[in-house]
Amino acid sequence: AQSVAQPEDQVNVAEGNPLTVKCTYSVSGNPYLFWYVQYPNRGLQFLLKYITGDNLVKGSYGFEAEFNKSQTSFHLKKPSALVSDSALYFCAVRGLNYGGSQGNLIFGKGTKLSVKP
Amino acid sequence: GAVVSQHPSWVICKSGTSVKIECRSLDFQATTMFWYRQFPKQSLMLMATSNEGSKATYEQGVEKDKFLINHASLTLSTLTVTSAHPEDSSFYICSAPSRAGELFFGEGSRLTVL
């Protein structure tokens, strides 16, 4: 079965410092991995995805993620955090019955990122 | 970029009443839309897949008679929570894939059942 794990409930970072939000996955077949961000009482916004190709994926708002097959990880990173990056971050993997789209996504439990000035 | 709109953003209702939530794709057509439920401080759980012109596909454990889904057109899907009870209080989010397959999410609808 497809699954993702986000081991940290919360990550605290000082503004200007690099940030990492961890994600590990377990899939049957090739992994299709995603990161989304959610601000309070809002829907999800797409950050980036890994389908194939370069292991380092660059996304929106300066975020990037590194696909590591041997460690089955897809950690989200940003070189210099901003206070406005504070939000809830979800890692997701495409489910088996995806129907050809991103629809059937299986989400991790989410990690709350708090960036302090 | 593609936009998905949900309405209402907030709804408070009395126990026993029914509530309808709309999900619209504003600048693209979506033959499929997805409905998720999110409990406080928890992840999104896929409830059902809404299919234009046919019945919705429900995930295991989701009551189809409780959560009625209608995909009336290529740009509109509705979720009706029937005979709502306090345990149905939650944040409901819809999403729709564009023609390219990228998934766009609505802003969510917070339901509070008194």
PDB file of N, CA and C in Angstrom, chain A residues 36 38 41-44 46 49 88 90 98 100-105 107-110, chain B residues 10 34 36 38 41-44 46 91 93 95 97 101-103 105-108 110:
ATOM      1  N   TYR A  36       2.605  19.927  -0.598  1.00  0.00           N
ATOM      2  CA  TYR A  36       1.598  20.975  -0.597  1.00  0.00           C
ATOM      3  C   TYR A  36       1.754  21.798   0.675  1.00  0.00           C
ATOM      4  N   GLN A  38      -0.477  24.441   3.336  1.00  0.00           N
ATOM      5  CA  GLN A  38      -1.820  24.877   3.712  1.00  0.00           C
ATOM      6  C   GLN A  38      -1.720  25.976   4.755  1.00  0.00           C
ATOM      7  N   ASN A  41      -7.207  27.646   7.638  1.00  0.00           N
ATOM      8  CA  ASN A  41      -8.547  27.710   7.057  1.00  0.00           C
ATOM      9  C   ASN A  41      -8.523  27.945   5.549  1.00  0.00           C
ATOM     10  N   ARG A  42      -7.535  27.444   4.913  1.00  0.00           N
ATOM     11  CA  ARG A  42      -7.428  27.560   3.457  1.00  0.00           C
ATOM     12  C   ARG A  42      -7.249  26.181   2.833  1.00  0.00           C
ATOM     13  N   GLY A  43      -7.419  26.123   1.530  1.00  0.00           N
ATOM     14  CA  GLY A  43      -7.141  24.881   0.824  1.00  0.00           C
ATOM     15  C   GLY A  43      -5.652  24.663   0.671  1.00  0.00           C
ATOM     16  N   LEU A  44      -5.295  23.650  -0.072  1.00  0.00           N
ATOM     17  CA  LEU A  44      -3.882  23.321  -0.263  1.00  0.00           C
ATOM     18  C   LEU A  44      -3.331  23.998  -1.510  1.00  0.00           C
ATOM     19  N   PHE A  46      -0.160  23.791  -4.209  1.00  0.00           N
ATOM     20  CA  PHE A  46       0.888  22.921  -4.747  1.00  0.00           C
ATOM     21  C   PHE A  46       2.242  23.614  -4.660  1.00  0.00           C
ATOM     22  N   LYS A  49       6.602  18.672  -7.225  1.00  0.00           N
ATOM     23  CA  LYS A  49       6.347  17.253  -7.400  1.00  0.00           C
ATOM     24  C   LYS A  49       7.569  16.565  -7.979  1.00  0.00           C
ATOM     25  N   LEU A  88       1.234  24.871   7.388  1.00  0.00           N
ATOM     26  CA  LEU A  88       1.188  23.416   7.519  1.00  0.00           C
ATOM     27  C   LEU A  88       1.610  22.805   6.188  1.00  0.00           C
ATOM     28  N   PHE A  90       2.252  19.422   3.773  1.00  0.00           N
ATOM     29  CA  PHE A  90       1.859  18.036   3.574  1.00  0.00           C
ATOM     30  C   PHE A  90       2.682  17.404   2.457  1.00  0.00           C
ATOM     31  N   TYR A  98      -5.148   5.891  -9.223  1.00  0.00           N
ATOM     32  CA  TYR A  98      -5.116   7.321  -9.443  1.00  0.00           C
ATOM     33  C   TYR A  98      -5.916   7.757 -10.645  1.00  0.00           C
ATOM     34  N   GLY A 100      -5.100   8.139 -13.625  1.00  0.00           N
ATOM     35  CA  GLY A 100      -4.387   8.956 -14.598  1.00  0.00           C
ATOM     36  C   GLY A 100      -4.193  10.396 -14.183  1.00  0.00           C
ATOM     37  N   SER A 101      -4.621  10.779 -13.026  1.00  0.00           N
ATOM     38  CA  SER A 101      -4.432  12.154 -12.575  1.00  0.00           C
ATOM     39  C   SER A 101      -3.825  12.145 -11.179  1.00  0.00           C
ATOM     40  N   GLN A 102      -3.657  13.325 -10.633  1.00  0.00           N
ATOM     41  CA  GLN A 102      -3.126  13.421  -9.277  1.00  0.00           C
ATOM     42  C   GLN A 102      -4.208  13.215  -8.245  1.00  0.00           C
ATOM     43  N   GLY A 103      -5.383  12.843  -8.666  1.00  0.00           N
ATOM     44  CA  GLY A 103      -6.499  12.909  -7.753  1.00  0.00           C
ATOM     45  C   GLY A 103      -6.398  12.067  -6.524  1.00  0.00           C
ATOM     46  N   ASN A 104      -6.024  10.826  -6.690  1.00  0.00           N
ATOM     47  CA  ASN A 104      -6.041   9.938  -5.549  1.00  0.00           C
ATOM     48  C   ASN A 104      -4.729  10.076  -4.803  1.00  0.00           C
ATOM     49  N   LEU A 105      -4.574  11.161  -4.088  1.00  0.00           N
ATOM     50  CA  LEU A 105      -3.369  11.408  -3.326  1.00  0.00           C
ATOM     51  C   LEU A 105      -3.539  10.919  -1.896  1.00  0.00           C
ATOM     52  N   PHE A 107      -2.064  11.520   1.736  1.00  0.00           N
ATOM     53  CA  PHE A 107      -1.309  12.578   2.406  1.00  0.00           C
ATOM     54  C   PHE A 107      -0.668  12.090   3.697  1.00  0.00           C
ATOM     55  N   GLY A 108       0.479  12.677   4.021  1.00  0.00           N
ATOM     56  CA  GLY A 108       1.047  12.512   5.338  1.00  0.00           C
ATOM     57  C   GLY A 108       0.220  13.306   6.336  1.00  0.00           C
ATOM     58  N   LYS A 109       0.547  13.198   7.588  1.00  0.00           N
ATOM     59  CA  LYS A 109      -0.246  13.843   8.631  1.00  0.00           C
ATOM     60  C   LYS A 109      -0.006  15.340   8.708  1.00  0.00           C
ATOM     61  N   GLY A 110       1.036  15.789   8.026  1.00  0.00           N
ATOM     62  CA  GLY A 110       1.319  17.215   8.031  1.00  0.00           C
ATOM     63  C   GLY A 110       2.357  17.602   9.066  1.00  0.00           C
TER      64      GLY A 110
ATOM     65  N   TRP B  10     -17.678  29.073   5.146  1.00  0.00           N
ATOM     66  CA  TRP B  10     -18.056  28.742   6.519  1.00  0.00           C
ATOM     67  C   TRP B  10     -19.554  28.452   6.535  1.00  0.00           C
ATOM     68  N   PHE B  34     -12.564  15.664  -6.557  1.00  0.00           N
ATOM     69  CA  PHE B  34     -12.320  14.862  -5.363  1.00  0.00           C
ATOM     70  C   PHE B  34     -12.737  15.639  -4.115  1.00  0.00           C
ATOM     71  N   TYR B  36     -12.304  15.803   0.019  1.00  0.00           N
ATOM     72  CA  TYR B  36     -11.511  15.386   1.164  1.00  0.00           C
ATOM     73  C   TYR B  36     -12.146  15.943   2.435  1.00  0.00           C
ATOM     74  N   GLN B  38     -10.929  16.975   6.431  1.00  0.00           N
ATOM     75  CA  GLN B  38      -9.770  17.212   7.273  1.00  0.00           C
ATOM     76  C   GLN B  38     -10.228  17.519   8.687  1.00  0.00           C
ATOM     77  N   LYS B  41      -5.942  19.469  13.041  1.00  0.00           N
ATOM     78  CA  LYS B  41      -4.572  19.017  13.231  1.00  0.00           C
ATOM     79  C   LYS B  41      -4.331  17.635  12.642  1.00  0.00           C
ATOM     80  N   GLN B  42      -5.099  17.277  11.659  1.00  0.00           N
ATOM     81  CA  GLN B  42      -4.899  15.991  11.011  1.00  0.00           C
ATOM     82  C   GLN B  42      -4.801  16.169   9.497  1.00  0.00           C
ATOM     83  N   SER B  43      -4.505  15.079   8.858  1.00  0.00           N
ATOM     84  CA  SER B  43      -4.291  15.133   7.421  1.00  0.00           C
ATOM     85  C   SER B  43      -5.613  15.098   6.667  1.00  0.00           C
ATOM     86  N   LEU B  44      -5.512  15.180   5.364  1.00  0.00           N
ATOM     87  CA  LEU B  44      -6.689  15.091   4.511  1.00  0.00           C
ATOM     88  C   LEU B  44      -6.988  13.632   4.212  1.00  0.00           C
ATOM     89  N   LEU B  46      -9.273  11.279   1.744  1.00  0.00           N
ATOM     90  CA  LEU B  46     -10.107  11.253   0.558  1.00  0.00           C
ATOM     91  C   LEU B  46     -11.429  10.582   0.900  1.00  0.00           C
ATOM     92  N   PHE B  91     -13.553  20.209   8.230  1.00  0.00           N
ATOM     93  CA  PHE B  91     -13.132  21.058   7.121  1.00  0.00           C
ATOM     94  C   PHE B  91     -13.178  20.186   5.876  1.00  0.00           C
ATOM     95  N   ILE B  93     -12.652  19.797   1.821  1.00  0.00           N
ATOM     96  CA  ILE B  93     -11.889  20.399   0.728  1.00  0.00           C
ATOM     97  C   ILE B  93     -12.127  19.610  -0.550  1.00  0.00           C
ATOM     98  N   SER B  95     -11.046  19.118  -4.767  1.00  0.00           N
ATOM     99  CA  SER B  95      -9.964  19.355  -5.707  1.00  0.00           C
ATOM    100  C   SER B  95     -10.385  18.870  -7.085  1.00  0.00           C
ATOM    101  N   PRO B  97      -8.567  17.999 -11.078  1.00  0.00           N
ATOM    102  CA  PRO B  97      -7.377  17.945 -11.928  1.00  0.00           C
ATOM    103  C   PRO B  97      -7.612  18.705 -13.224  1.00  0.00           C
ATOM    104  N   GLY B 101      -3.508  17.214 -15.768  1.00  0.00           N
ATOM    105  CA  GLY B 101      -3.421  16.274 -14.661  1.00  0.00           C
ATOM    106  C   GLY B 101      -2.998  16.879 -13.350  1.00  0.00           C
ATOM    107  N   GLU B 102      -2.642  18.172 -13.337  1.00  0.00           N
ATOM    108  CA  GLU B 102      -2.242  18.803 -12.079  1.00  0.00           C
ATOM    109  C   GLU B 102      -3.475  19.057 -11.234  1.00  0.00           C
ATOM    110  N   LEU B 103      -3.332  18.839  -9.942  1.00  0.00           N
ATOM    111  CA  LEU B 103      -4.474  18.930  -9.028  1.00  0.00           C
ATOM    112  C   LEU B 103      -4.565  20.306  -8.403  1.00  0.00           C
ATOM    113  N   PHE B 105      -6.759  22.694  -5.627  1.00  0.00           N
ATOM    114  CA  PHE B 105      -7.636  22.568  -4.473  1.00  0.00           C
ATOM    115  C   PHE B 105      -8.492  23.804  -4.281  1.00  0.00           C
ATOM    116  N   GLY B 106      -9.693  23.575  -3.791  1.00  0.00           N
ATOM    117  CA  GLY B 106     -10.525  24.678  -3.350  1.00  0.00           C
ATOM    118  C   GLY B 106     -10.017  25.214  -2.031  1.00  0.00           C
ATOM    119  N   GLU B 107     -10.616  26.312  -1.573  1.00  0.00           N
ATOM    120  CA  GLU B 107     -10.180  26.959  -0.343  1.00  0.00           C
ATOM    121  C   GLU B 107     -10.716  26.258   0.893  1.00  0.00           C
ATOM    122  N   GLY B 108     -11.602  25.310   0.684  1.00  0.00           N
ATOM    123  CA  GLY B 108     -12.139  24.574   1.819  1.00  0.00           C
ATOM    124  C   GLY B 108     -13.406  25.178   2.367  1.00  0.00           C
ATOM    125  N   ARG B 110     -15.597  25.117   6.031  1.00  0.00           N
ATOM    126  CA  ARG B 110     -15.639  24.662   7.423  1.00  0.00           C
ATOM    127  C   ARG B 110     -17.084  24.516   7.851  1.00  0.00           C
TER     128      ARG B 110
END
